[in-house]
Amino acid sequence: MGKQMTEMLKGTLEGIVLASLSGRPAYGYEITSWLRDQGFADIAEGTVYALLIRLEQKLLVDVEKVPSEKGPPRKVYTLNAEGLEYLDEFWRTWGFLADRLAHLHQGGK
Amino acid sequence: MAWKWIELFTGSLDQKKRYRRYKARIDALPEPYGTAASAFQRYFMYYGGIVDGETSLSMLGDFADLWERAAADATPVRAIVGDDPVEFAEAFAQAYTGKRWIDKERERLIVAIDRAAGGQE
């Protein structure tokens, strides 16, 4: 992943991960592979894991531990009301930024 | 090397026990996960800045979960940490909002600038 791409992703990844949870609850690996399918090919599982922990600390997701056949229980993340509100705001902010940047790109006309 | 960690937990016997349990989970990881996890743990000691034991313990617990999961699924180490292990380590540590030694200085800076700016209003 290019350096610029990494930097830009850093600011938007919370929204991206929340968006990936808006359809249905999921655990870390499911979210990572979904993001890879969506074209974020180089995203590391640990990055998503760290981010999910941050979302959990900010109380934007609910967490349930589900036993798995091998290894430790999987943590399943569900978007809660605060998370949904945060996501709405993320999309509004994104819309604003995308609009302003497109405007700049066209030479400020 | 471990003294800094241990020092964090001198307050409570229960926390000491929990620390030992997490340490044992990291030590029990198969290779190459054990080596990778230990390398991060070492880095956390230096980078950390998390002062309270409770936060450190919850971080260690989550960290052990991550590597046990990776070992169980045989996920390649690189797929977990990405191209930049430093970036990953710091993002991981920052997710824990425990009290940091810098917090006091941050407060001080905010108050000092409030005062300085206040004179102009």
PDB file of C-alpha atoms in Angstrom:
ATOM      1  CA  MET A   1       0.000   0.000   0.000  1.00  0.00           C
ATOM      2  CA  GLY A   2       1.362   3.449  -0.880  1.00  0.00           C
ATOM      3  CA  LYS A   3       2.319   5.803   1.919  1.00  0.00           C
ATOM      4  CA  GLN A   4      -0.326   8.342   0.910  1.00  0.00           C
ATOM      5  CA  MET A   5      -2.993   5.651   0.801  1.00  0.00           C
ATOM      6  CA  THR A   6      -2.020   4.469   4.292  1.00  0.00           C
ATOM      7  CA  GLU A   7      -2.235   8.009   5.659  1.00  0.00           C
ATOM      8  CA  MET A   8      -5.627   8.685   4.099  1.00  0.00           C
ATOM      9  CA  LEU A   9      -7.032   5.354   5.218  1.00  0.00           C
ATOM     10  CA  LYS A  10      -6.006   6.060   8.798  1.00  0.00           C
ATOM     11  CA  GLY A  11      -8.548   8.854   9.060  1.00  0.00           C
ATOM     12  CA  THR A  12     -11.387   6.939   7.485  1.00  0.00           C
ATOM     13  CA  LEU A  13     -10.930   3.390   8.708  1.00  0.00           C
ATOM     14  CA  GLU A  14     -13.225   3.793  11.710  1.00  0.00           C
ATOM     15  CA  GLY A  15     -16.052   4.777   9.395  1.00  0.00           C
ATOM     16  CA  ILE A  16     -15.194   2.011   6.954  1.00  0.00           C
ATOM     17  CA  VAL A  17     -15.274  -0.640   9.666  1.00  0.00           C
ATOM     18  CA  LEU A  18     -18.512   0.710  11.142  1.00  0.00           C
ATOM     19  CA  ALA A  19     -19.996   0.694   7.645  1.00  0.00           C
ATOM     20  CA  SER A  20     -18.956  -2.944   7.238  1.00  0.00           C
ATOM     21  CA  LEU A  21     -20.889  -3.716  10.436  1.00  0.00           C
ATOM     22  CA  SER A  22     -24.028  -1.854   9.414  1.00  0.00           C
ATOM     23  CA  GLY A  23     -25.400  -4.839   7.518  1.00  0.00           C
ATOM     24  CA  ARG A  24     -24.892  -7.535  10.140  1.00  0.00           C
ATOM     25  CA  PRO A  25     -22.802  -8.448  13.192  1.00  0.00           C
ATOM     26  CA  ALA A  26     -19.376  -9.922  12.394  1.00  0.00           C
ATOM     27  CA  TYR A  27     -16.097 -10.976  13.973  1.00  0.00           C
ATOM     28  CA  GLY A  28     -12.682  -9.564  13.139  1.00  0.00           C
ATOM     29  CA  TYR A  29     -11.659 -11.981  10.444  1.00  0.00           C
ATOM     30  CA  GLU A  30     -14.989 -11.651   8.599  1.00  0.00           C
ATOM     31  CA  ILE A  31     -14.620  -7.879   8.573  1.00  0.00           C
ATOM     32  CA  THR A  32     -11.038  -8.085   7.280  1.00  0.00           C
ATOM     33  CA  SER A  33     -11.928 -10.456   4.464  1.00  0.00           C
ATOM     34  CA  TRP A  34     -14.986  -8.383   3.552  1.00  0.00           C
ATOM     35  CA  LEU A  35     -12.765  -5.286   3.325  1.00  0.00           C
ATOM     36  CA  ARG A  36     -10.300  -7.202   1.150  1.00  0.00           C
ATOM     37  CA  ASP A  37     -13.173  -8.192  -1.151  1.00  0.00           C
ATOM     38  CA  GLN A  38     -14.155  -4.533  -1.334  1.00  0.00           C
ATOM     39  CA  GLY A  39     -10.729  -3.655  -2.749  1.00  0.00           C
ATOM     40  CA  PHE A  40      -8.766  -2.882   0.431  1.00  0.00           C
ATOM     41  CA  ALA A  41      -6.433  -5.694  -0.563  1.00  0.00           C
ATOM     42  CA  ASP A  42      -3.487  -5.005   1.742  1.00  0.00           C
ATOM     43  CA  ILE A  43      -5.348  -4.388   4.955  1.00  0.00           C
ATOM     44  CA  ALA A  44      -3.817  -6.261   7.901  1.00  0.00           C
ATOM     45  CA  GLU A  45      -5.992  -8.262  10.252  1.00  0.00           C
ATOM     46  CA  GLY A  46      -4.227  -6.714  13.237  1.00  0.00           C
ATOM     47  CA  THR A  47      -5.103  -3.215  12.047  1.00  0.00           C
ATOM     48  CA  VAL A  48      -8.778  -4.104  11.962  1.00  0.00           C
ATOM     49  CA  TYR A  49      -8.477  -5.837  15.341  1.00  0.00           C
ATOM     50  CA  ALA A  50      -6.889  -2.757  16.936  1.00  0.00           C
ATOM     51  CA  LEU A  51      -9.601  -0.615  15.421  1.00  0.00           C
ATOM     52  CA  LEU A  52     -12.389  -2.847  16.707  1.00  0.00           C
ATOM     53  CA  ILE A  53     -10.910  -2.544  20.176  1.00  0.00           C
ATOM     54  CA  ARG A  54     -10.953   1.223  19.820  1.00  0.00           C
ATOM     55  CA  LEU A  55     -14.604   1.155  18.713  1.00  0.00           C
ATOM     56  CA  GLU A  56     -15.372  -1.073  21.670  1.00  0.00           C
ATOM     57  CA  GLN A  57     -13.670   1.373  24.084  1.00  0.00           C
ATOM     58  CA  LYS A  58     -15.648   4.241  22.549  1.00  0.00           C
ATOM     59  CA  LEU A  59     -18.862   2.224  23.091  1.00  0.00           C
ATOM     60  CA  LEU A  60     -19.833   2.385  19.407  1.00  0.00           C
ATOM     61  CA  VAL A  61     -20.201  -1.403  19.154  1.00  0.00           C
ATOM     62  CA  ASP A  62     -21.557  -4.162  21.373  1.00  0.00           C
ATOM     63  CA  VAL A  63     -19.412  -7.238  21.829  1.00  0.00           C
ATOM     64  CA  GLU A  64     -20.405 -10.836  22.416  1.00  0.00           C
ATOM     65  CA  LYS A  65     -17.967 -13.693  22.942  1.00  0.00           C
ATOM     66  CA  VAL A  66     -18.953 -16.766  20.950  1.00  0.00           C
ATOM     67  CA  PRO A  67     -17.161 -20.069  21.615  1.00  0.00           C
ATOM     68  CA  SER A  68     -15.265 -21.467  18.616  1.00  0.00           C
ATOM     69  CA  GLU A  69     -14.234 -25.026  17.839  1.00  0.00           C
ATOM     70  CA  LYS A  70     -10.549 -24.296  18.318  1.00  0.00           C
ATOM     71  CA  GLY A  71      -8.716 -21.358  19.782  1.00  0.00           C
ATOM     72  CA  PRO A  72     -10.182 -18.672  22.051  1.00  0.00           C
ATOM     73  CA  PRO A  73     -13.822 -17.522  21.746  1.00  0.00           C
ATOM     74  CA  ARG A  74     -14.500 -15.191  18.827  1.00  0.00           C
ATOM     75  CA  LYS A  75     -15.611 -11.666  19.625  1.00  0.00           C
ATOM     76  CA  VAL A  76     -18.657 -10.794  17.554  1.00  0.00           C
ATOM     77  CA  TYR A  77     -19.222  -7.068  17.050  1.00  0.00           C
ATOM     78  CA  THR A  78     -22.627  -5.433  16.576  1.00  0.00           C
ATOM     79  CA  LEU A  79     -23.212  -1.811  15.664  1.00  0.00           C
ATOM     80  CA  ASN A  80     -25.238  -0.113  18.444  1.00  0.00           C
ATOM     81  CA  ALA A  81     -27.295   3.092  18.453  1.00  0.00           C
ATOM     82  CA  GLU A  82     -24.280   5.324  19.169  1.00  0.00           C
ATOM     83  CA  GLY A  83     -22.294   3.560  16.453  1.00  0.00           C
ATOM     84  CA  LEU A  84     -25.084   4.122  13.964  1.00  0.00           C
ATOM     85  CA  GLU A  85     -25.195   7.794  14.834  1.00  0.00           C
ATOM     86  CA  TYR A  86     -21.417   8.028  14.449  1.00  0.00           C
ATOM     87  CA  LEU A  87     -21.676   6.301  11.069  1.00  0.00           C
ATOM     88  CA  ASP A  88     -24.340   8.753   9.867  1.00  0.00           C
ATOM     89  CA  GLU A  89     -22.072  11.611  10.821  1.00  0.00           C
ATOM     90  CA  PHE A  90     -19.143   9.900   9.090  1.00  0.00           C
ATOM     91  CA  TRP A  91     -21.079   9.689   5.813  1.00  0.00           C
ATOM     92  CA  ARG A  92     -22.183  13.315   6.062  1.00  0.00           C
ATOM     93  CA  THR A  93     -18.586  14.410   6.692  1.00  0.00           C
ATOM     94  CA  TRP A  94     -17.345  12.200   3.891  1.00  0.00           C
ATOM     95  CA  GLY A  95     -19.931  13.645   1.515  1.00  0.00           C
ATOM     96  CA  PHE A  96     -18.847  17.160   2.399  1.00  0.00           C
ATOM     97  CA  LEU A  97     -15.137  16.377   1.944  1.00  0.00           C
ATOM     98  CA  ALA A  98     -15.655  14.508  -1.327  1.00  0.00           C
ATOM     99  CA  ASP A  99     -17.705  17.404  -2.661  1.00  0.00           C
ATOM    100  CA  ARG A 100     -15.141  20.048  -1.633  1.00  0.00           C
ATOM    101  CA  LEU A 101     -12.235  18.013  -3.016  1.00  0.00           C
ATOM    102  CA  ALA A 102     -14.007  17.442  -6.337  1.00  0.00           C
ATOM    103  CA  HIS A 103     -14.562  21.173  -6.483  1.00  0.00           C
ATOM    104  CA  LEU A 104     -10.854  21.848  -5.870  1.00  0.00           C
ATOM    105  CA  HIS A 105      -9.926  19.219  -8.422  1.00  0.00           C
ATOM    106  CA  GLN A 106     -11.938  21.081 -11.045  1.00  0.00           C
ATOM    107  CA  GLY A 107      -9.883  24.178 -10.339  1.00  0.00           C
ATOM    108  CA  GLY A 108     -12.269  25.784  -7.875  1.00  0.00           C
ATOM    109  CA  LYS A 109     -14.841  26.660 -10.523  1.00  0.00           C
TER     110      LYS A 109
ATOM    111  CA  MET B   1      13.509  -6.872  31.109  1.00  0.00           C
ATOM    112  CA  ALA B   2      10.213  -7.805  32.685  1.00  0.00           C
ATOM    113  CA  TRP B   3      10.684  -5.625  35.737  1.00  0.00           C
ATOM    114  CA  LYS B   4       8.818  -2.651  34.262  1.00  0.00           C
ATOM    115  CA  TRP B   5       5.731  -4.739  33.709  1.00  0.00           C
ATOM    116  CA  ILE B   6       5.902  -6.379  37.076  1.00  0.00           C
ATOM    117  CA  GLU B   7       6.298  -3.015  38.728  1.00  0.00           C
ATOM    118  CA  LEU B   8       2.923  -2.027  37.288  1.00  0.00           C
ATOM    119  CA  PHE B   9       1.192  -4.783  39.170  1.00  0.00           C
ATOM    120  CA  THR B  10       2.731  -4.526  42.603  1.00  0.00           C
ATOM    121  CA  GLY B  11      -0.514  -2.975  43.834  1.00  0.00           C
ATOM    122  CA  SER B  12      -2.759  -5.978  43.745  1.00  0.00           C
ATOM    123  CA  LEU B  13      -2.271  -9.687  44.151  1.00  0.00           C
ATOM    124  CA  ASP B  14      -5.205 -10.380  41.875  1.00  0.00           C
ATOM    125  CA  GLN B  15      -3.653  -8.268  39.129  1.00  0.00           C
ATOM    126  CA  LYS B  16      -0.337 -10.059  39.597  1.00  0.00           C
ATOM    127  CA  LYS B  17      -2.065 -13.380  39.118  1.00  0.00           C
ATOM    128  CA  ARG B  18      -3.831 -12.168  36.009  1.00  0.00           C
ATOM    129  CA  TYR B  19      -0.585 -10.808  34.629  1.00  0.00           C
ATOM    130  CA  ARG B  20       1.096 -14.183  35.108  1.00  0.00           C
ATOM    131  CA  ARG B  21      -1.814 -15.907  33.401  1.00  0.00           C
ATOM    132  CA  TYR B  22      -1.565 -13.684  30.305  1.00  0.00           C
ATOM    133  CA  LYS B  23       2.192 -14.035  30.261  1.00  0.00           C
ATOM    134  CA  ALA B  24       1.758 -17.808  30.328  1.00  0.00           C
ATOM    135  CA  ARG B  25      -0.671 -17.618  27.382  1.00  0.00           C
ATOM    136  CA  ILE B  26       1.895 -15.682  25.334  1.00  0.00           C
ATOM    137  CA  ASP B  27       4.654 -18.113  26.338  1.00  0.00           C
ATOM    138  CA  ALA B  28       2.509 -21.072  25.300  1.00  0.00           C
ATOM    139  CA  LEU B  29       1.974 -19.838  21.732  1.00  0.00           C
ATOM    140  CA  PRO B  30       3.403 -22.067  18.996  1.00  0.00           C
ATOM    141  CA  GLU B  31       6.077 -20.672  16.707  1.00  0.00           C
ATOM    142  CA  PRO B  32       6.360 -18.307  14.955  1.00  0.00           C
ATOM    143  CA  TYR B  33       3.471 -16.656  16.859  1.00  0.00           C
ATOM    144  CA  GLY B  34       5.281 -16.800  20.196  1.00  0.00           C
ATOM    145  CA  THR B  35       8.293 -14.954  18.823  1.00  0.00           C
ATOM    146  CA  ALA B  36       6.128 -12.318  17.133  1.00  0.00           C
ATOM    147  CA  ALA B  37       3.952 -11.748  20.207  1.00  0.00           C
ATOM    148  CA  SER B  38       6.976 -11.498  22.520  1.00  0.00           C
ATOM    149  CA  ALA B  39       8.629  -8.967  20.225  1.00  0.00           C
ATOM    150  CA  PHE B  40       5.503  -6.778  20.407  1.00  0.00           C
ATOM    151  CA  GLN B  41       5.264  -7.182  24.140  1.00  0.00           C
ATOM    152  CA  ARG B  42       8.818  -5.946  24.479  1.00  0.00           C
ATOM    153  CA  TYR B  43       7.978  -2.947  22.305  1.00  0.00           C
ATOM    154  CA  PHE B  44       4.891  -2.147  24.392  1.00  0.00           C
ATOM    155  CA  MET B  45       7.090  -1.922  27.487  1.00  0.00           C
ATOM    156  CA  TYR B  46       9.108   0.867  25.906  1.00  0.00           C
ATOM    157  CA  TYR B  47       6.369   2.574  23.927  1.00  0.00           C
ATOM    158  CA  GLY B  48       3.478   1.862  26.275  1.00  0.00           C
ATOM    159  CA  GLY B  49       2.970   4.920  28.391  1.00  0.00           C
ATOM    160  CA  ILE B  50      -0.065   3.234  29.935  1.00  0.00           C
ATOM    161  CA  VAL B  51       0.184   3.766  33.636  1.00  0.00           C
ATOM    162  CA  ASP B  52      -2.621   1.823  35.239  1.00  0.00           C
ATOM    163  CA  GLY B  53      -2.529  -1.908  35.754  1.00  0.00           C
ATOM    164  CA  GLU B  54      -6.155  -2.560  34.839  1.00  0.00           C
ATOM    165  CA  THR B  55      -5.708  -1.086  31.354  1.00  0.00           C
ATOM    166  CA  SER B  56      -2.434  -2.918  30.796  1.00  0.00           C
ATOM    167  CA  LEU B  57      -4.091  -6.171  31.815  1.00  0.00           C
ATOM    168  CA  SER B  58      -7.020  -5.752  29.464  1.00  0.00           C
ATOM    169  CA  MET B  59      -4.562  -4.929  26.675  1.00  0.00           C
ATOM    170  CA  LEU B  60      -2.511  -8.042  27.414  1.00  0.00           C
ATOM    171  CA  GLY B  61      -5.665 -10.163  27.445  1.00  0.00           C
ATOM    172  CA  ASP B  62      -6.799  -8.879  24.063  1.00  0.00           C
ATOM    173  CA  PHE B  63      -3.305  -9.280  22.702  1.00  0.00           C
ATOM    174  CA  ALA B  64      -3.178 -12.919  23.827  1.00  0.00           C
ATOM    175  CA  ASP B  65      -6.619 -13.456  22.196  1.00  0.00           C
ATOM    176  CA  LEU B  66      -5.329 -12.045  18.919  1.00  0.00           C
ATOM    177  CA  TRP B  67      -2.322 -14.370  18.746  1.00  0.00           C
ATOM    178  CA  GLU B  68      -4.138 -17.458  19.984  1.00  0.00           C
ATOM    179  CA  ARG B  69      -6.712 -16.835  17.267  1.00  0.00           C
ATOM    180  CA  ALA B  70      -3.970 -16.364  14.652  1.00  0.00           C
ATOM    181  CA  ALA B  71      -2.281 -19.589  15.765  1.00  0.00           C
ATOM    182  CA  ALA B  72      -5.570 -21.545  15.706  1.00  0.00           C
ATOM    183  CA  ASP B  73      -6.398 -20.294  12.196  1.00  0.00           C
ATOM    184  CA  ALA B  74      -2.742 -20.573  11.026  1.00  0.00           C
ATOM    185  CA  THR B  75      -2.971 -16.973   9.771  1.00  0.00           C
ATOM    186  CA  PRO B  76       0.450 -15.828   8.493  1.00  0.00           C
ATOM    187  CA  VAL B  77       2.203 -13.370  10.845  1.00  0.00           C
ATOM    188  CA  ARG B  78       2.442 -10.826   8.013  1.00  0.00           C
ATOM    189  CA  ALA B  79      -1.313 -10.933   7.459  1.00  0.00           C
ATOM    190  CA  ILE B  80      -1.774  -9.976  11.110  1.00  0.00           C
ATOM    191  CA  VAL B  81       0.791  -7.216  11.481  1.00  0.00           C
ATOM    192  CA  GLY B  82       0.917  -5.824   7.929  1.00  0.00           C
ATOM    193  CA  ASP B  83       3.946  -4.202   6.323  1.00  0.00           C
ATOM    194  CA  ASP B  84       4.710  -1.927   9.239  1.00  0.00           C
ATOM    195  CA  PRO B  85       4.851  -3.638  12.633  1.00  0.00           C
ATOM    196  CA  VAL B  86       5.602  -0.337  14.399  1.00  0.00           C
ATOM    197  CA  GLU B  87       2.443   1.217  13.015  1.00  0.00           C
ATOM    198  CA  PHE B  88       0.443  -1.804  14.130  1.00  0.00           C
ATOM    199  CA  ALA B  89       1.975  -1.850  17.616  1.00  0.00           C
ATOM    200  CA  GLU B  90       1.279   1.834  18.169  1.00  0.00           C
ATOM    201  CA  ALA B  91      -2.274   1.701  16.817  1.00  0.00           C
ATOM    202  CA  PHE B  92      -2.927  -1.265  19.074  1.00  0.00           C
ATOM    203  CA  ALA B  93      -1.520   0.397  22.188  1.00  0.00           C
ATOM    204  CA  GLN B  94      -3.370   3.642  21.468  1.00  0.00           C
ATOM    205  CA  ALA B  95      -6.700   1.853  21.497  1.00  0.00           C
ATOM    206  CA  TYR B  96      -6.347   1.615  25.286  1.00  0.00           C
ATOM    207  CA  THR B  97      -7.320   4.849  26.851  1.00  0.00           C
ATOM    208  CA  GLY B  98      -5.633   4.373  30.191  1.00  0.00           C
ATOM    209  CA  LYS B  99      -4.005   7.231  32.000  1.00  0.00           C
ATOM    210  CA  ARG B 100      -0.767   8.222  30.356  1.00  0.00           C
ATOM    211  CA  TRP B 101       2.128  10.065  31.949  1.00  0.00           C
ATOM    212  CA  ILE B 102       1.694  12.792  29.344  1.00  0.00           C
ATOM    213  CA  ASP B 103      -1.915  13.569  30.415  1.00  0.00           C
ATOM    214  CA  LYS B 104      -0.803  15.880  33.211  1.00  0.00           C
ATOM    215  CA  GLU B 105       1.375  17.867  30.854  1.00  0.00           C
ATOM    216  CA  ARG B 106      -1.439  18.064  28.297  1.00  0.00           C
ATOM    217  CA  GLU B 107      -3.714  19.578  30.962  1.00  0.00           C
ATOM    218  CA  ARG B 108      -1.008  22.056  31.848  1.00  0.00           C
ATOM    219  CA  LEU B 109      -0.537  23.104  28.234  1.00  0.00           C
ATOM    220  CA  ILE B 110      -4.286  23.613  27.754  1.00  0.00           C
ATOM    221  CA  VAL B 111      -4.564  25.751  30.898  1.00  0.00           C
ATOM    222  CA  ALA B 112      -1.474  27.809  30.004  1.00  0.00           C
ATOM    223  CA  ILE B 113      -2.766  28.555  26.496  1.00  0.00           C
ATOM    224  CA  ASP B 114      -6.291  29.330  27.794  1.00  0.00           C
ATOM    225  CA  ARG B 115      -4.708  31.899  30.073  1.00  0.00           C
ATOM    226  CA  ALA B 116      -2.511  33.390  27.371  1.00  0.00           C
ATOM    227  CA  ALA B 117      -5.371  33.599  24.864  1.00  0.00           C
ATOM    228  CA  GLY B 118      -7.830  34.804  27.528  1.00  0.00           C
ATOM    229  CA  GLY B 119      -5.931  38.059  27.911  1.00  0.00           C
ATOM    230  CA  GLN B 120      -6.743  38.954  24.305  1.00  0.00           C
ATOM    231  CA  GLU B 121     -10.478  38.442  24.460  1.00  0.00           C
TER     232      GLU B 121
END
